Coordinates of C-alpha atoms in Angstrom, one line a residue:
M1 CA 171.7 17.3 -77.9
K2 CA 172.5 14.1 -77.7
F3 CA 171.3 13.8 -74.0
F4 CA 168.1 15.9 -75.4
K5 CA 167.6 13.3 -77.8
H6 CA 167.1 10.6 -75.8
N7 CA 165.0 12.3 -73.2
I8 CA 162.8 13.0 -76.1
L9 CA 162.5 9.8 -77.7
A10 CA 162.0 7.7 -73.9
I11 CA 159.1 10.7 -73.4
A12 CA 157.2 10.3 -77.0
L13 CA 158.0 5.9 -76.1
L14 CA 156.1 6.6 -72.4
S15 CA 153.4 8.7 -73.9
C16 CA 152.7 6.2 -76.2
A17 CA 153.0 3.0 -74.4
Y18 CA 154.1 3.1 -70.5
G19 CA 153.4 5.5 -67.3
F20 CA 149.7 5.8 -66.6
A21 CA 148.2 4.8 -69.7
Q22 CA 149.3 1.9 -72.6
Q23 CA 147.8 2.8 -75.9
A24 CA 147.1 0.3 -78.6
P25 CA 149.0 0.4 -81.9
Q26 CA 148.0 2.9 -83.8
F27 CA 147.9 2.5 -88.1
T28 CA 147.9 4.8 -91.5
Q29 CA 146.2 2.7 -93.6
Y30 CA 143.7 1.9 -90.2
M31 CA 141.1 1.7 -93.1
Y32 CA 141.8 -1.5 -94.9
N33 CA 142.7 -3.6 -91.4
T34 CA 139.6 -2.6 -89.6
I35 CA 140.4 -6.2 -87.8
S36 CA 142.4 -4.9 -85.9
I37 CA 140.5 -2.4 -83.7
N38 CA 136.9 -3.6 -84.4
P39 CA 136.0 -7.3 -84.5
A40 CA 132.6 -6.2 -85.9
Y41 CA 134.3 -6.5 -89.7
A42 CA 135.1 -10.4 -89.8
G43 CA 133.2 -11.7 -92.0
S44 CA 132.1 -8.2 -93.7
R45 CA 134.2 -8.2 -97.1
D46 CA 132.0 -11.9 -98.4
A47 CA 135.9 -14.0 -98.1
L48 CA 138.2 -15.2 -96.5
S49 CA 140.1 -11.8 -95.7
I50 CA 144.4 -12.6 -94.6
V51 CA 145.7 -8.8 -93.8
G52 CA 149.7 -8.2 -93.0
L53 CA 150.7 -5.0 -91.9
H54 CA 154.8 -4.2 -91.1
R55 CA 155.0 -0.4 -89.1
S56 CA 158.2 0.8 -88.9
Q57 CA 157.7 4.4 -86.4
W58 CA 160.1 7.5 -86.2
V59 CA 162.7 5.1 -88.5
G60 CA 166.3 6.2 -86.9
F61 CA 165.3 6.3 -84.3
K62 CA 166.9 3.9 -81.2
G63 CA 163.8 1.7 -79.7
G64 CA 161.5 3.3 -81.9
P65 CA 158.2 1.6 -82.3
I66 CA 158.0 -1.6 -84.4
T67 CA 154.4 -3.1 -85.1
Q68 CA 153.5 -6.6 -87.5
T69 CA 150.5 -8.1 -87.3
L70 CA 148.7 -10.7 -89.2
S71 CA 144.9 -11.8 -89.1
I72 CA 142.3 -13.6 -91.1
H73 CA 138.5 -13.7 -90.9
S74 CA 136.1 -14.9 -92.9
P75 CA 132.1 -14.9 -93.3
L76 CA 130.3 -18.9 -92.4
R77 CA 128.4 -20.1 -94.7
N78 CA 125.3 -18.6 -92.4
D79 CA 126.5 -15.4 -94.0
R80 CA 125.1 -13.5 -90.7
I81 CA 127.8 -14.6 -88.9
G82 CA 131.8 -14.0 -89.1
L83 CA 134.9 -15.2 -87.1
G84 CA 138.4 -13.5 -87.6
L85 CA 142.1 -14.4 -85.9
S86 CA 144.3 -11.6 -84.5
F87 CA 147.6 -11.5 -84.1
I88 CA 149.4 -8.1 -83.5
K89 CA 153.1 -7.4 -81.8
D90 CA 154.3 -4.2 -80.9
D91 CA 157.7 -3.5 -79.7
L92 CA 158.1 -0.1 -78.3
G93 CA 161.9 0.1 -77.4
P94 CA 162.7 -1.9 -74.5
Q95 CA 158.9 -3.0 -74.1
N96 CA 156.9 -5.1 -75.9
F97 CA 153.2 -6.4 -76.5
T98 CA 151.8 -9.3 -78.1
Y99 CA 147.9 -9.2 -78.9
V100 CA 146.1 -12.7 -79.8
Y101 CA 142.6 -12.5 -80.3
G102 CA 140.0 -13.9 -82.0
D103 CA 136.2 -12.7 -82.7
F104 CA 132.7 -13.8 -83.9
S105 CA 130.1 -11.1 -85.3
Y106 CA 127.0 -11.3 -86.6
S107 CA 125.2 -9.0 -89.3
I108 CA 122.0 -7.6 -89.9
P109 CA 120.8 -6.8 -93.0
T110 CA 119.4 -2.7 -93.0
G111 CA 117.9 -1.9 -95.9
R112 CA 118.8 -2.8 -99.6
N113 CA 122.5 -3.3 -99.5
G114 CA 123.1 -2.3 -95.9
N115 CA 124.7 -4.6 -92.7
L116 CA 124.9 -3.9 -89.3
A117 CA 127.0 -6.2 -87.5
F118 CA 127.5 -6.6 -83.3
G119 CA 131.3 -8.0 -82.8
I120 CA 133.3 -9.6 -79.8
T121 CA 136.8 -10.2 -79.2
A122 CA 138.4 -12.0 -76.2
G123 CA 141.8 -13.4 -76.0
F124 CA 145.6 -12.8 -74.4
T125 CA 148.1 -9.4 -74.4
Q126 CA 151.4 -10.6 -72.8
F127 CA 154.0 -8.0 -71.8
S128 CA 157.6 -8.3 -71.9
F129 CA 160.9 -5.8 -71.5
D130 CA 163.3 -6.2 -72.4
S131 CA 166.4 -5.4 -69.5
S132 CA 169.1 -5.5 -72.3
F133 CA 168.1 -1.4 -73.3
R134 CA 169.5 1.3 -71.9
L135 CA 169.6 4.9 -72.8
D136 CA 172.1 7.6 -71.7
G137 CA 171.4 8.3 -67.7
D138 CA 169.3 5.2 -67.7
N139 CA 169.2 4.0 -63.5
P140 CA 169.4 0.4 -63.7
N141 CA 168.0 -0.2 -60.2
D142 CA 164.6 2.4 -61.7
P143 CA 161.8 -0.6 -60.4
L144 CA 158.9 1.7 -62.8
I145 CA 161.4 0.6 -65.7
Y146 CA 163.1 -2.8 -64.6
G147 CA 161.2 -4.3 -62.5
T148 CA 158.8 -5.7 -64.5
E149 CA 158.6 -9.5 -65.5
D150 CA 156.9 -11.2 -68.5
R151 CA 153.1 -11.4 -67.8
W152 CA 150.5 -12.7 -70.1
A153 CA 147.0 -10.7 -68.9
P154 CA 143.2 -11.9 -70.5
N155 CA 141.0 -9.0 -72.1
I156 CA 137.5 -9.0 -73.9
G157 CA 136.7 -6.5 -76.2
A158 CA 133.0 -5.6 -78.4
G159 CA 132.3 -3.5 -81.8
V160 CA 129.9 -2.7 -84.2
Y161 CA 129.6 -1.8 -88.2
W162 CA 127.4 -0.5 -90.4
S163 CA 128.3 -0.3 -94.2
T164 CA 126.5 -0.1 -97.7
D165 CA 128.3 -0.9 -100.5
R166 CA 129.8 3.5 -100.4
F167 CA 129.0 4.4 -96.5
Y168 CA 130.3 3.0 -93.7
F169 CA 131.0 3.6 -89.8
G170 CA 132.3 1.9 -87.0
L171 CA 132.1 1.8 -83.5
S172 CA 134.4 -0.4 -81.2
T173 CA 136.3 -0.7 -77.6
P174 CA 138.9 -3.8 -78.7
R175 CA 140.2 -3.8 -74.9
I176 CA 138.0 -3.7 -72.0
L177 CA 139.4 -4.5 -68.9
N178 CA 142.5 -2.4 -67.1
N179 CA 145.0 -5.4 -67.0
D180 CA 147.9 -4.2 -64.8
S181 CA 151.0 -5.3 -66.4
H182 CA 153.1 -3.9 -63.5
T183 CA 152.3 -5.1 -59.6
E184 CA 155.7 -4.5 -57.9
N185 CA 156.1 -1.9 -56.0
G186 CA 153.2 0.4 -56.0
Y187 CA 153.8 0.9 -60.0
E188 CA 150.6 0.9 -62.0
A189 CA 151.2 0.1 -66.4
L190 CA 147.7 -0.2 -66.9
E191 CA 145.8 -1.8 -69.8
R192 CA 143.2 1.6 -70.5
I193 CA 140.3 1.8 -72.9
S194 CA 140.6 2.9 -75.8
Y195 CA 137.6 3.6 -77.8
Y196 CA 138.0 3.7 -81.9
F197 CA 135.4 5.7 -83.7
T198 CA 136.0 5.2 -87.7
G199 CA 133.5 6.3 -91.3
G200 CA 134.2 6.3 -94.5
V201 CA 132.2 7.4 -97.6
V202 CA 132.9 6.6 -101.7
L203 CA 131.2 9.0 -104.5
D204 CA 131.9 8.8 -107.9
L205 CA 133.6 12.1 -109.1
S206 CA 133.3 10.5 -113.6
E207 CA 133.6 7.6 -114.7
R208 CA 137.5 5.8 -114.4
F209 CA 138.1 8.0 -110.5
K210 CA 136.7 8.4 -107.1
F211 CA 137.0 9.4 -104.0
K212 CA 137.4 8.2 -100.3
P213 CA 137.4 10.2 -97.6
A214 CA 137.4 8.6 -94.0
F215 CA 138.6 9.1 -90.6
L216 CA 139.3 7.5 -87.5
I217 CA 139.3 9.0 -83.9
K218 CA 141.2 7.2 -80.9
A219 CA 140.4 8.4 -77.3
T220 CA 142.5 6.3 -74.8
N221 CA 141.3 7.0 -71.1
G222 CA 144.4 9.0 -69.7
A223 CA 145.8 10.6 -73.3
P224 CA 145.6 13.0 -75.6
V225 CA 142.5 12.4 -77.7
S226 CA 143.7 11.2 -81.5
Y227 CA 142.0 12.0 -84.8
D228 CA 143.1 10.6 -88.1
L229 CA 142.1 12.0 -91.1
T230 CA 142.8 11.0 -94.9
A231 CA 142.0 11.5 -97.9
N232 CA 142.3 9.1 -101.3
F233 CA 141.6 8.6 -104.9
L234 CA 141.0 5.8 -107.1
Y235 CA 141.6 5.2 -110.4
N236 CA 140.0 2.6 -112.8
E237 CA 138.8 0.3 -109.8
K238 CA 143.3 -0.6 -109.3
F239 CA 145.3 2.8 -107.8
W240 CA 144.9 4.0 -105.0
I241 CA 146.6 7.4 -103.9
G242 CA 146.4 10.0 -101.6
G243 CA 147.3 11.4 -98.4
S244 CA 147.0 11.6 -94.4
Y245 CA 146.6 13.9 -91.3
R246 CA 147.2 12.8 -87.8
I247 CA 146.3 15.6 -84.8
N248 CA 147.8 14.4 -81.7
R249 CA 149.6 15.8 -79.8
E250 CA 152.9 13.2 -79.2
T251 CA 152.0 11.7 -82.7
A252 CA 151.1 14.0 -85.0
A253 CA 151.8 13.8 -88.6
I254 CA 151.6 13.5 -92.2
G255 CA 151.6 11.3 -94.6
G256 CA 150.7 9.6 -98.1
I257 CA 149.3 6.5 -99.4
V258 CA 149.9 4.2 -102.5
D259 CA 147.6 1.3 -103.2
F260 CA 147.6 -1.6 -106.2
Q261 CA 144.8 -3.8 -106.4
I262 CA 147.2 -6.0 -108.2
S263 CA 144.5 -9.0 -108.9
R264 CA 141.1 -9.1 -107.6
Q265 CA 142.7 -11.0 -104.8
L266 CA 145.7 -9.7 -104.1
R267 CA 146.9 -6.3 -102.5
I268 CA 149.9 -4.4 -101.8
G269 CA 149.8 -0.6 -100.2
Y270 CA 152.5 1.8 -98.7
A271 CA 152.7 4.6 -96.6
Y272 CA 154.9 6.7 -95.3
E273 CA 154.2 9.3 -92.0
K274 CA 156.5 12.8 -91.6
P275 CA 156.3 13.6 -87.8
I276 CA 155.5 17.2 -87.4
S277 CA 155.4 17.6 -83.5
E278 CA 159.5 17.3 -81.3
I279 CA 160.0 14.8 -82.4
A280 CA 161.2 15.8 -86.4
R281 CA 164.0 16.7 -86.6
Y282 CA 165.3 13.1 -84.8
T283 CA 163.7 11.2 -87.6
T284 CA 163.3 10.3 -91.4
G285 CA 159.8 9.4 -90.9
T286 CA 158.0 6.0 -90.7
H287 CA 157.4 3.8 -93.6
E288 CA 153.7 0.6 -93.4
L289 CA 153.6 -1.6 -95.6
L290 CA 149.9 -3.9 -96.0
L291 CA 149.2 -7.2 -97.6
M292 CA 145.6 -8.3 -97.6
Y293 CA 144.7 -11.4 -100.3
E294 CA 141.0 -12.9 -100.6
F295 CA 140.1 -16.3 -101.4
K296 CA 137.7 -16.6 -104.1
F297 CA 136.2 -19.6 -103.6
M298 CA 133.1 -17.1 -102.5
S299 CA 133.4 -15.8 -105.7
T300 CA 130.1 -14.9 -106.4
K301 CA 130.1 -12.4 -103.5
L302 CA 133.4 -11.0 -104.1
K303 CA 134.0 -7.9 -105.6
S304 CA 137.0 -5.9 -107.1
P305 CA 137.6 -4.4 -105.3
R306 CA 135.9 -3.2 -102.2
Y307 CA 136.0 -0.4 -101.1
F308 CA 135.9 -1.0 -97.6

């Protein structure tokens, strides 16, 4: 049983990150962390926004993925231009990826309250391998697993983002170049291109209740398409509660999301996921914590809360 458990973990980690395609990190609260996947989102909240997120995936597994993000973005005085900076650390068992990227967006008004933004991002991806990590039955001489050195590689990305006060849609590819983090012995560990299509809407149910369905579709070259569906209810402009469902061959999961708008500037969110794939019997689930703070020096524009 222990050997089988370790093999399931190895297969899951490899399918998420290594071998033919390294996929970008995934999040349950993607709708509040859009800057990490779409540079066109930079500055769209009309405030200086700081977003931090911690995700512990497959708790109970040795080497389960742990992802941490920190981003900051803001419009300039010319409010058509937005700038951002994103840091992502993605630990996948023995394999560690660090992303440091700067974002630029330019938006064009569409209609009475719509904006169409175009964004580009550029930066570096760092790959490293922890040689102290071992699973039962590992071959210490395996060049695919243990022959990789630390590497930094530049990359670029692009995206578009259209939003009003009630709708949004985005299309992006945050990493365009197929960098190879393993160039020896004929093996490849490519940073494959991932495409993201996102969207959502806010609907009034009553004076105090609103309903917000949203989706994210992620397609990575060499990996199965992933579909994330969420539905949240907002009460009194302060409290979000809802559920999520991910359709994916390796990482299928169901979950719940709770968010509090504590003040006009501060927001905190928590999400829990339970896998419904083969890995479900070996983990207690996935936990995700989100913090967002928005500086009010642009208080004439800052809404409480922003829906997107």
